[in-house]
One Martini backbone bead per residue (centre of mass of N, CA, C, O) as a GRO file, in nm:
protein
   86
    1UNK     BB    1  14.188  -4.357   8.226
    2UNK     BB    2  13.951  -4.147   8.185
    3UNK     BB    3  14.009  -4.105   7.858
    4UNK     BB    4  13.871  -4.355   7.787
    5UNK     BB    5  13.681  -4.492   7.563
    6UNK     BB    6  13.397  -4.645   7.514
    7UNK     BB    7  13.320  -4.921   7.365
    8UNK     BB    8  13.139  -4.979   7.089
    9UNK     BB    9  13.000  -5.153   6.846
   10UNK     BB   10  13.154  -5.010   6.615
   11UNK     BB   11  13.439  -5.059   6.733
   12UNK     BB   12  13.423  -5.367   6.738
   13UNK     BB   13  13.365  -5.408   6.440
   14UNK     BB   14  13.623  -5.269   6.341
   15UNK     BB   15  13.817  -5.467   6.471
   16UNK     BB   16  13.699  -5.722   6.330
   17UNK     BB   17  13.751  -5.625   6.035
   18UNK     BB   18  14.065  -5.656   6.054
   19UNK     BB   19  13.986  -5.942   6.056
   20UNK     BB   20  14.048  -6.025   5.728
   21UNK     BB   21  14.006  -5.773   5.573
   22UNK     BB   22  13.703  -5.635   5.618
   23UNK     BB   23  13.407  -5.529   5.615
   24UNK     BB   24  13.181  -5.445   5.849
   25UNK     BB   25  12.937  -5.595   5.705
   26UNK     BB   26  13.102  -5.889   5.732
   27UNK     BB   27  13.040  -5.905   6.025
   28UNK     BB   28  12.940  -6.121   6.239
   29UNK     BB   29  12.755  -6.177   6.521
   30UNK     BB   30  12.907  -6.427   6.558
   31UNK     BB   31  13.172  -6.575   6.751
   32UNK     BB   32  13.471  -6.702   6.732
   33UNK     BB   33  13.755  -6.795   6.890
   34UNK     BB   34  13.952  -6.643   6.702
   35UNK     BB   35  13.810  -6.370   6.703
   36UNK     BB   36  13.821  -6.327   7.008
   37UNK     BB   37  14.123  -6.342   7.044
   38UNK     BB   38  14.187  -6.109   6.852
   39UNK     BB   39  14.016  -5.891   6.990
   40UNK     BB   40  14.164  -5.889   7.259
   41UNK     BB   41  14.441  -5.813   7.147
   42UNK     BB   42  14.350  -5.549   7.012
   43UNK     BB   43  14.241  -5.414   7.265
   44UNK     BB   44  14.496  -5.421   7.441
   45UNK     BB   45  14.661  -5.249   7.245
   46UNK     BB   46  14.470  -4.996   7.215
   47UNK     BB   47  14.407  -4.962   7.551
   48UNK     BB   48  14.619  -5.068   7.757
   49UNK     BB   49  14.468  -5.345   7.849
   50UNK     BB   50  14.460  -5.615   8.068
   51UNK     BB   51  14.304  -5.915   8.041
   52UNK     BB   52  14.134  -6.120   8.300
   53UNK     BB   53  14.013  -6.423   8.180
   54UNK     BB   54  13.803  -6.661   8.224
   55UNK     BB   55  13.639  -6.921   8.086
   56UNK     BB   56  13.352  -6.826   8.155
   57UNK     BB   57  13.370  -6.545   8.023
   58UNK     BB   58  13.449  -6.641   7.741
   59UNK     BB   59  13.201  -6.835   7.695
   60UNK     BB   60  12.988  -6.586   7.707
   61UNK     BB   61  13.114  -6.504   7.432
   62UNK     BB   62  12.915  -6.489   7.112
   63UNK     BB   63  12.887  -6.180   7.051
   64UNK     BB   64  12.919  -5.856   6.982
   65UNK     BB   65  12.760  -5.762   7.232
   66UNK     BB   66  12.920  -5.923   7.438
   67UNK     BB   67  13.195  -5.793   7.374
   68UNK     BB   68  13.116  -5.504   7.433
   69UNK     BB   69  13.050  -5.546   7.732
   70UNK     BB   70  13.327  -5.652   7.819
   71UNK     BB   71  13.499  -5.404   7.724
   72UNK     BB   72  13.350  -5.188   7.885
   73UNK     BB   73  13.409  -5.314   8.163
   74UNK     BB   74  13.717  -5.287   8.143
   75UNK     BB   75  13.727  -4.978   8.129
   76UNK     BB   76  13.575  -4.923   8.391
   77UNK     BB   77  13.777  -5.074   8.574
   78UNK     BB   78  14.023  -4.901   8.499
   79UNK     BB   79  13.908  -4.638   8.602
   80UNK     BB   80  13.868  -4.723   8.895
   81UNK     BB   81  14.163  -4.802   8.948
   82UNK     BB   82  14.281  -4.521   8.877
   83UNK     BB   83  14.119  -4.361   9.093
   84UNK     BB   84  14.230  -4.522   9.344
   85UNK     BB   85  14.539  -4.425   9.296
   86UNK     BB   86  14.470  -4.097   9.337
   0.00000   0.00000   0.00000
């Protein structure tokens, strides 16, 4: 897991751009529930990390920056868990 890059804002915007096949510039700052659901599925597939998010954590994600923070935290947690197993 240590080799996983931390997703930055540009990576999150690129993932969101694939939703609806649109340019990165067309991705809005605020996220709807369908975009967030799609982003999480895309992230889990790309990073091979399963997110276990409760409703409170999902409800707190309203913007691209919120999503970036959430996904970065998931990668960091996966790294920590992987390091603990070795």
